[in-house]
Coordinates of C-alpha atoms and ligand atoms in Angstrom, one line a residue:
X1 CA 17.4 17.6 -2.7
X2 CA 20.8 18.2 -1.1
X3 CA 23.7 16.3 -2.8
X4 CA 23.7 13.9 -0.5
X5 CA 20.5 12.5 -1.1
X6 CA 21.3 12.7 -4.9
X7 CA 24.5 10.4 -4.1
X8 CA 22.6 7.7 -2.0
X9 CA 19.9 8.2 -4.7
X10 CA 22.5 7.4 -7.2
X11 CA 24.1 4.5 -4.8
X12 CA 20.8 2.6 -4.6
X13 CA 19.9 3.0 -8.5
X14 CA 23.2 1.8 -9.2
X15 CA 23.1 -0.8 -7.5
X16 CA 19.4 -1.4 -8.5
X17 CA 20.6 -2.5 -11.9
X18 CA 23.4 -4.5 -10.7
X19 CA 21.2 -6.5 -7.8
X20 CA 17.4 -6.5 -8.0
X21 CA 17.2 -8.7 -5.0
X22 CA 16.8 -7.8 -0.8
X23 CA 20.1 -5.6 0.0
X24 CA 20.2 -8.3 3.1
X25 CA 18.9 -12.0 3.5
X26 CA 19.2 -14.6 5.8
X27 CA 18.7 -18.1 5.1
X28 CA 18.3 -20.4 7.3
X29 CA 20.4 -18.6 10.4
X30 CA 20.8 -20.6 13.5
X31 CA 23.8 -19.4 16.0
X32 CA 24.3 -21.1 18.7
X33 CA 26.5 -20.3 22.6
X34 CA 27.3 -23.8 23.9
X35 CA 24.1 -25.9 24.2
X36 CA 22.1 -22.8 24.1
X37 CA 20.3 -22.3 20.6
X38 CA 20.0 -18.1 20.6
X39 CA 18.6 -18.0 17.1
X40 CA 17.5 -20.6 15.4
X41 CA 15.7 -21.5 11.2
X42 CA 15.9 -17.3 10.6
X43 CA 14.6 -17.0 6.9
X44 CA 14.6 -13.0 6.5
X45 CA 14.8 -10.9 3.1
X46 CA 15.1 -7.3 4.0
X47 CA 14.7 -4.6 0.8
X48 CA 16.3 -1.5 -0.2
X49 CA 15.5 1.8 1.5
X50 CA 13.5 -0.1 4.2
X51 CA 13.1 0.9 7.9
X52 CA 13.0 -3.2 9.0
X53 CA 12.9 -3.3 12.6
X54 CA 13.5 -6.6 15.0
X55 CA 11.1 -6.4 18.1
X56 CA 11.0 -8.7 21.1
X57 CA 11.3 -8.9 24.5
X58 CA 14.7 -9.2 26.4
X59 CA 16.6 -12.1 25.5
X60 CA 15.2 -13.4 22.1
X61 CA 18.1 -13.4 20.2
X62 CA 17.5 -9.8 18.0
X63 CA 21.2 -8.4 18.8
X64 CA 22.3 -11.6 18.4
X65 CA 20.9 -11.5 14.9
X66 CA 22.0 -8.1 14.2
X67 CA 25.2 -8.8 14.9
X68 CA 26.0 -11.9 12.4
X69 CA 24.5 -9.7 9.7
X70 CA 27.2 -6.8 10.8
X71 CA 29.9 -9.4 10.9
X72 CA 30.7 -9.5 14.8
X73 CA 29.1 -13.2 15.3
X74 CA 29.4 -15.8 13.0
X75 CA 26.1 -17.8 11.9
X76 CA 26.4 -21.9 13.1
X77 CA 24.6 -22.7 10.0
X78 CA 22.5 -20.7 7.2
X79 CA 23.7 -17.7 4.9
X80 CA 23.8 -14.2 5.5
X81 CA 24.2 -12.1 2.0
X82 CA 24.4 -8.6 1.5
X83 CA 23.9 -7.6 -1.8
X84 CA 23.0 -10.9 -3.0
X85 CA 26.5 -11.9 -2.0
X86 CA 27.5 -14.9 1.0
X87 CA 29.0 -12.7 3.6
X88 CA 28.6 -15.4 5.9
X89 CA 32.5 -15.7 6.7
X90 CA 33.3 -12.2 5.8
X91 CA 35.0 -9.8 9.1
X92 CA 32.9 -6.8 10.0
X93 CA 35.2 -4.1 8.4
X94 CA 35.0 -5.8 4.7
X95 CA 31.1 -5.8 5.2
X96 CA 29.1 -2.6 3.5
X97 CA 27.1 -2.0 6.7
X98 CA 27.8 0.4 9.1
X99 CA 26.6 -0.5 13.0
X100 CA 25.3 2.6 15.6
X101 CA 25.0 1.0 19.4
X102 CA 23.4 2.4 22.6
X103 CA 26.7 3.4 23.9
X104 CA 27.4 5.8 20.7
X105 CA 31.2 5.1 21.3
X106 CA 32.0 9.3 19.5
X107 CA 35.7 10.4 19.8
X108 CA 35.3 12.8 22.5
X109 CA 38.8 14.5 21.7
X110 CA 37.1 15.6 18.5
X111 CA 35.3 17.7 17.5
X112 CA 31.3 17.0 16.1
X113 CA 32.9 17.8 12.2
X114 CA 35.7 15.6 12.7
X115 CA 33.9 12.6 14.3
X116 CA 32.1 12.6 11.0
X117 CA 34.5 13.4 8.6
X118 CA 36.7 9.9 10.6
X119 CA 35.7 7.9 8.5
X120 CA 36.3 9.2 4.8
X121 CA 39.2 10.2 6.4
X122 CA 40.1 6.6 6.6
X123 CA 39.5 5.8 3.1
X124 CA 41.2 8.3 1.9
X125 CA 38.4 10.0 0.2
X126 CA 39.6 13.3 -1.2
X127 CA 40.1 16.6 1.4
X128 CA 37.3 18.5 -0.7
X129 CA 35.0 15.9 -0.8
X130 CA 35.3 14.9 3.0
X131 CA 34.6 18.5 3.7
X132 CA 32.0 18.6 1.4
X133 CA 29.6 15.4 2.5
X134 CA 30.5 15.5 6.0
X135 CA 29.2 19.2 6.1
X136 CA 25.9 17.7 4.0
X137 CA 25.6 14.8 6.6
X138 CA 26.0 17.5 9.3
X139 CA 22.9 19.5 7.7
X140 CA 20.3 16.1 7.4
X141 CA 20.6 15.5 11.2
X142 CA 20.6 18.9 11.9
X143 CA 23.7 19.7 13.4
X144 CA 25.4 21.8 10.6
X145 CA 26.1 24.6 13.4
X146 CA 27.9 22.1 16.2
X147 CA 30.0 21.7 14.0
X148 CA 33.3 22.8 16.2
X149 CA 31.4 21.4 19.1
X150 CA 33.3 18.4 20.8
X151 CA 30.6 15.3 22.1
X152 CA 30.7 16.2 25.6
X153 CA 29.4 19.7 24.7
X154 CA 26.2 18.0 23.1
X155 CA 23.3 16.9 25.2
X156 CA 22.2 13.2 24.6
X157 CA 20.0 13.5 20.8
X158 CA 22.7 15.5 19.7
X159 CA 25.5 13.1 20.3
X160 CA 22.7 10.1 18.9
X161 CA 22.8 12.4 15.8
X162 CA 26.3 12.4 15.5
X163 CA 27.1 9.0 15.8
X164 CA 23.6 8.6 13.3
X165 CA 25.7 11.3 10.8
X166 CA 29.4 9.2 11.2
X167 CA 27.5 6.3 10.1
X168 CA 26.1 6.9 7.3
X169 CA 28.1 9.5 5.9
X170 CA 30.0 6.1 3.4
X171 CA 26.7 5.8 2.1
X172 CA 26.8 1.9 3.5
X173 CA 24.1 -0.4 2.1
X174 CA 22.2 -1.0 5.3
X175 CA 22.6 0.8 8.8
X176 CA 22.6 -1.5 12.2
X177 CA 20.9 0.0 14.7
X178 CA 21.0 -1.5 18.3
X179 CA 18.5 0.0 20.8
X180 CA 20.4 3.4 19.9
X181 CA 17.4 5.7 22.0
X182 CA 17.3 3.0 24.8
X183 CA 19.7 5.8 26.8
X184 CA 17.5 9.0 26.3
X185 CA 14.3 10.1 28.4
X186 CA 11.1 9.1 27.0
X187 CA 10.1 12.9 25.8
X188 CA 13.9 12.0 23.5
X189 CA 13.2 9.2 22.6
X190 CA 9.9 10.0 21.2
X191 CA 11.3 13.1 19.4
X192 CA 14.2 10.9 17.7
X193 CA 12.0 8.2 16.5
X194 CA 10.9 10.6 14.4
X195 CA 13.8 12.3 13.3
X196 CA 15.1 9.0 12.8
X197 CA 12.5 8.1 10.1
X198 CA 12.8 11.5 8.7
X199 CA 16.8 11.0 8.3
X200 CA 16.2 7.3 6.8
X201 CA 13.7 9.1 4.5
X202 CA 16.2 11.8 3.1
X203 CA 19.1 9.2 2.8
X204 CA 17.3 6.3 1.3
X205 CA 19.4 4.0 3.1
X206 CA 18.0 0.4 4.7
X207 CA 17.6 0.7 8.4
X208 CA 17.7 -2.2 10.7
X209 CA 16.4 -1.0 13.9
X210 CA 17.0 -3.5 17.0
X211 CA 14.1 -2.5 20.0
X212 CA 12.4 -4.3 22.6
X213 CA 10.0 -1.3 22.7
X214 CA 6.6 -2.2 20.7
X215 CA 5.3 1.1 20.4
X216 CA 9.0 2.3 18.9
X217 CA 8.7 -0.1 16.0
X218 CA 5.3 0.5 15.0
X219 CA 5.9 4.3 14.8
X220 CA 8.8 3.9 12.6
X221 CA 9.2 0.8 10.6
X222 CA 7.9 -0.4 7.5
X223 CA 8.0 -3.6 8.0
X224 CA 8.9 -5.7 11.7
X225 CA 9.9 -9.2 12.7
X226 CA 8.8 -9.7 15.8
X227 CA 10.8 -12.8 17.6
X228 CA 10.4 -15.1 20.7
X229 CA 12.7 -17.1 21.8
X230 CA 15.4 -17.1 18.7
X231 CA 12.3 -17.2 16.3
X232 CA 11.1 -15.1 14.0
X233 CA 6.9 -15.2 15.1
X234 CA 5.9 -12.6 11.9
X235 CA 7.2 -10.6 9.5
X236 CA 4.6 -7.7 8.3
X237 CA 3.9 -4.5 8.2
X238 CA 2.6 -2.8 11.9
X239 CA -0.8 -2.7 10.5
X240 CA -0.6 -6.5 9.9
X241 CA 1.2 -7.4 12.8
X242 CA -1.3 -5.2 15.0
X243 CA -4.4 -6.2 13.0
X244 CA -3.4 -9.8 12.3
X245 CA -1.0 -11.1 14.4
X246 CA 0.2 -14.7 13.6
X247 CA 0.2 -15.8 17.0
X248 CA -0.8 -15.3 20.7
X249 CA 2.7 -13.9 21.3
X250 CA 2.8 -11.7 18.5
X251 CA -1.0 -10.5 19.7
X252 CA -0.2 -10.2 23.3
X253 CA 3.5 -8.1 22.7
X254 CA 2.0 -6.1 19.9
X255 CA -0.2 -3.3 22.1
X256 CA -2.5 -4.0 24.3
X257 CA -5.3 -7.2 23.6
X258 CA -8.3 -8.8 25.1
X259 CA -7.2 -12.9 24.5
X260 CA -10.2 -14.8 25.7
X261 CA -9.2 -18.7 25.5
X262 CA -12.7 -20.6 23.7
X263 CA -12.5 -24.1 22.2
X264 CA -14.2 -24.1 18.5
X265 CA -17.5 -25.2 18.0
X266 CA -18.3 -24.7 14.2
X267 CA -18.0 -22.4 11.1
X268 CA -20.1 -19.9 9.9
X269 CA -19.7 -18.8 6.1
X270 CA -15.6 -17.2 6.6
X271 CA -15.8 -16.7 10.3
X272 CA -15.1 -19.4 12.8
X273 CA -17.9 -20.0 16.5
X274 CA -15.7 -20.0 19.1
X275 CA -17.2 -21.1 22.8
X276 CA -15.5 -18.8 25.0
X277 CA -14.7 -20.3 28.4
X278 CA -16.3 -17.0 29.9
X279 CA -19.8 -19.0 28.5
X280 CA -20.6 -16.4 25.8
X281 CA -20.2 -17.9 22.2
X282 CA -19.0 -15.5 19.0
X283 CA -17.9 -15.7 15.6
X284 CA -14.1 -14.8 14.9
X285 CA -12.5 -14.2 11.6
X286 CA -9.1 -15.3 11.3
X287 CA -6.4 -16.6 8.4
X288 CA -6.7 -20.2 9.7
X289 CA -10.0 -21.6 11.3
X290 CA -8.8 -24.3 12.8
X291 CA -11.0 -27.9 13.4
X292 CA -14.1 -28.2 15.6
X293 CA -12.6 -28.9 19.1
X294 CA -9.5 -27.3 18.6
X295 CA -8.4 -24.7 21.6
X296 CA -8.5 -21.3 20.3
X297 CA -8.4 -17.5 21.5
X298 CA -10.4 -14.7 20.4
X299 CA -8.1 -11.3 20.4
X300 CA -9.9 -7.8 20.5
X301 CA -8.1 -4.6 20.5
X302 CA -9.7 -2.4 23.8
X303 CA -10.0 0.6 21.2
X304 CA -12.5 -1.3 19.2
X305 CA -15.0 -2.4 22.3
X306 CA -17.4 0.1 23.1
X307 CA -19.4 0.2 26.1
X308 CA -23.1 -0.1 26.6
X309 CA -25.5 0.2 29.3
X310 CA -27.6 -2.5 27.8
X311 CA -27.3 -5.9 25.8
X312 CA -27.5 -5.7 21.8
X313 CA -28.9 -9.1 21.8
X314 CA -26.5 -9.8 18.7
X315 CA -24.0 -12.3 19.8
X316 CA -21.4 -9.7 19.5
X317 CA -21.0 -8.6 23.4
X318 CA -19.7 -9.2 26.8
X319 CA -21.2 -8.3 30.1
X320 CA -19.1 -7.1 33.0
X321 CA -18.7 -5.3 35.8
X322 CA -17.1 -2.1 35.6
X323 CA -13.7 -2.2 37.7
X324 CA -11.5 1.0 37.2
X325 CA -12.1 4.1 35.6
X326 CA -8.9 5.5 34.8
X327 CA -8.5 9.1 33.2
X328 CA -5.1 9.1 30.6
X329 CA -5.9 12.2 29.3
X330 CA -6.9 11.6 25.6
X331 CA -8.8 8.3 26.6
X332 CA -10.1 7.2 29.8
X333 CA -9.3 3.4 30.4
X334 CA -12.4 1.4 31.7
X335 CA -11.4 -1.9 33.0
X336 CA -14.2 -4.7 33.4
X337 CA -14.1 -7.9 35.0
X338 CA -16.4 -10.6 33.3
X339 CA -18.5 -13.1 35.6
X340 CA -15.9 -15.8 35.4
X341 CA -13.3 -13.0 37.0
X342 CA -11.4 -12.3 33.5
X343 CA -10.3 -8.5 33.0
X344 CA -11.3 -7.0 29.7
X345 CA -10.1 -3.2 28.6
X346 CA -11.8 -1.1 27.0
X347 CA -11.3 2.8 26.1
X348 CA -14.0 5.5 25.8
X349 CA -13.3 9.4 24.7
X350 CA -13.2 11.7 28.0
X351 CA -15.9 13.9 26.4
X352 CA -18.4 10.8 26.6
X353 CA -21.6 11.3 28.3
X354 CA -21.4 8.0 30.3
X355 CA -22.7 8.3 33.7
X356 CA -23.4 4.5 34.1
X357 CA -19.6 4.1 34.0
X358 CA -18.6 3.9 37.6
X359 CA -16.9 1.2 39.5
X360 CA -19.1 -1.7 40.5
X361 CA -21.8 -0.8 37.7
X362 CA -23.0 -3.6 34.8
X363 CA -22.3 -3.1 31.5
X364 CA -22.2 -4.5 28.2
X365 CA -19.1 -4.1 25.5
X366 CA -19.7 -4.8 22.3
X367 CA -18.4 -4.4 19.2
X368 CA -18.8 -4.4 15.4
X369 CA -18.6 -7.4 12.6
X370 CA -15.4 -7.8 11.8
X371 CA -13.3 -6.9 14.9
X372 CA -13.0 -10.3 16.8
X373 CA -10.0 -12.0 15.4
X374 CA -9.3 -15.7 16.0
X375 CA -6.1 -17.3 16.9
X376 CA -4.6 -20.6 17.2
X377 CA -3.5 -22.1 21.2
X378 CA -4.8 -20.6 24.9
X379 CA -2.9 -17.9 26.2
X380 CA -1.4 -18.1 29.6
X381 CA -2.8 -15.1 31.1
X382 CA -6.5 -14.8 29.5
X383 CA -8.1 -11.4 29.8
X384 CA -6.7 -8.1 29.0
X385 CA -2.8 -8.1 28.2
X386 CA -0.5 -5.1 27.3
X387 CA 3.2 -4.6 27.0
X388 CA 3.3 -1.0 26.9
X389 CA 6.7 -0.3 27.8
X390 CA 6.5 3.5 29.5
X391 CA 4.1 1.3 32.0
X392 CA 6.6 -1.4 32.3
X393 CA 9.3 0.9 32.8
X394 CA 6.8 3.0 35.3
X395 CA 6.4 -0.2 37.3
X396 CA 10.1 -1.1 37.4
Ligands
LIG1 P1 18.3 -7.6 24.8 O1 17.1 -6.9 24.4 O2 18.2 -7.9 26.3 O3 19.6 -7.1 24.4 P2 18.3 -9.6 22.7 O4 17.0 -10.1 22.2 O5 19.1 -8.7 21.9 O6 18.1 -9.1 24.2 P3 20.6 -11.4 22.6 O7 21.6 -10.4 23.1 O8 20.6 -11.6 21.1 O9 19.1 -11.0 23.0 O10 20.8 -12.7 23.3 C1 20.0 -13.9 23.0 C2 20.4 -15.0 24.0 O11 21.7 -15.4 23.7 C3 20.4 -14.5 25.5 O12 19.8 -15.6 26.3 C4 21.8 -14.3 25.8 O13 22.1 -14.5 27.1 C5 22.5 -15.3 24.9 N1 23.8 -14.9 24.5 C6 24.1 -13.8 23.7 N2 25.5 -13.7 23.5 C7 26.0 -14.8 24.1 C8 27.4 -15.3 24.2 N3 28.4 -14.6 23.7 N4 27.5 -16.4 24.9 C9 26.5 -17.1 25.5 N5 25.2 -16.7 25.4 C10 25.0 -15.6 24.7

């Protein structure tokens, strides 16, 4: 344990027996530009040493969040506390939390050391101790030898670990994160979402971690909000979000889905019938079986349909026609097209022995109790949906 993590270890327990509650919460937040409501009844309780990350598309309001908890935007109405204390009307600078954007914003006149050291500098922390935990900060991002480096000597991770190191190196009670990896490549970016976690890990500190990017958040967060449209859809962890979304937004963003729009016909001990508009009728489980009549969806993940040459005869398949076979190197991607014209994916290992699957053949996909979940509404695109963004981004 380098001293560093003994001091934020100390930090937190201190403050542990002062406060007990969330290090941030939000009550109530609404903010609004104008006429334009950009986040709206935000009820959030974020906890100590937590990698909490707000996902959603473009536009839903997560920066805008972000920044009312750093200090830059005031809330129209609702709370924000930070250490169980209103910081609602509180300036950025008397805040504990310590913001790193896209644009990392490092003092290129300086060198690596220095940028780090800036800002103990500033509060006149004491010459041995700046030495001392900025050279520790340098050493848990790894950059303990750049030290006399100056940012434009650094290639892109290096200067994201710099600016990650100047942040934290005041031990602040939360760290903002905006999209910081939205400049780097996609090999990067990968790399530093996990040295990311590993950093939050060794410091202890509470991340909030702004991304539009899906498969960003579930690799490193413990828990996400995922918002639409100034509204916080669910809060859980990725498993429950994945597994269980809380609604056809949260299922469609989250991965890739099968939503097949049904209208429900009846309940069978926990699981809810559904009859699908494709004409095939299943049983879903699902937090809320809503009334006979109701519209609802089935969601299923492609990963846990499994294609068949023939019909189990069970009530839990589809039949199709197969597509697209599409080789991605440690799955191959079938896509299927049901008799009513709805897509459906599906993935199979590449060392299957499947010779039936090739464009234009019939198939079946099935799958096992338990993997149809059921969900409130119709979606407006039924079939298979995916927001991976390395495909969006391809297709840009
Ligand atoms: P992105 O991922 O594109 O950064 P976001 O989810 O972070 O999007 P915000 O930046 O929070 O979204 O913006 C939410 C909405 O509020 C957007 O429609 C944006 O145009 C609007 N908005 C943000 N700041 C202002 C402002 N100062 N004045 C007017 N409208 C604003």
């Amino acid at each position: 344990m380098t001293e560093v993590d003994e001091q934020a270890g100390v930090d937190a327990g201190a403050a542990d027996a002062g406060a007990s509650g969330p290090v941030i919460e939000l009550v109530g937040v609404r903010k609004e530009f104008g006429d334009f409501v950009a986040v709206d009844r935000v009820e959030l309780s974020i906890r100590r040493g937590e990698f909490f990350s707000l996902l959603g598309p473009s536009g839903c309001g997560k920066t805008t969040l972000l920044k009312m908890i750093a200090g830059f935007e005031q809330p129209t109405s609702g709370q924000v506390l930070l250490e169980d204390e209103d910081v609602s009307g509180t300036p950025p600078h008397r805040r504990n939390v310590n913001t790193v954007f896209q644009q990392y914003a490092l003092f290129p006149h300086m060198s690596v050391f220095e940028n780090v050291a800036f800002g103990l500098r500033a509060k006149k922390v004491d010459k041995v101790d700046v030495r001392r935990r900025s050279t520790e900060m340098l050493e848990v991002v790894r950059l303990a030898e750049f030290a006399n480096r100056r940012p434009p000597q650094l290639s892109g991770g290096q200067q994201q670990r710099v600016a990650l190191a100047r942040a934290l190196v005041n031990l602040p009670s939360a760290l903002l994160l905006d999209e910081p990896l939205a400049a780097l490549d996609l090999k990067l970016r990968e790399a530093m979402q996990l040295e990311l976690k590993r950093i939050q890990r060794e410091v202890g500190i509470t991340f909030v971690f702004v991304t539009h990017d899906q498969g960003e958040a579930l690799t490193m967060s413990d828990r996400i909000a995922v918002m639409s449209e100034g509204v916080v859809e669910q809060i859980g962890t990725p498993e429950e979000i994945y597994h269980r979304p809380a609604s056809l937004f949260v299922a469609g963003f989250i991965g890739s889905a099968n939503l097949l729009p049904g209208t429900v016909s009846g309940h069978d001990g926990d699981d809810t019938v559904v009859d699908l508009e494709c004409g095939v009728t299943v049983r879903a489980c699902g937090v809320h079986p809503p009334v006979v009549g109701a519209p609802a969806s089935i969601m299923i993940r492609p990963e846990r349909l499994r294609v068949t040459s023939a019909d189990g005869g069970d009530g839990r398949s589809l039949e199709g026609t197969v597509r697209d076979v599409i080789f991605q190197g440690a799955v191959v991607r079938i896509q299927l097209v049901l008799a009513d014209g709805t897509e459906v994916v599906t993935l199979v290992d590449p060392d299957d022995d499947l010779p039936f699957l090739r464009p234009g053949s019939p198939v079946y996909v099935c799958w096992n109790p338990g993997a149809v979940y059921l969900l409130a509404g119709r979606p407006v695109r039924p079939g298979a949906n995916s927001t991976d963004i390395d495909q969006v981004e391809a297709a840009l």
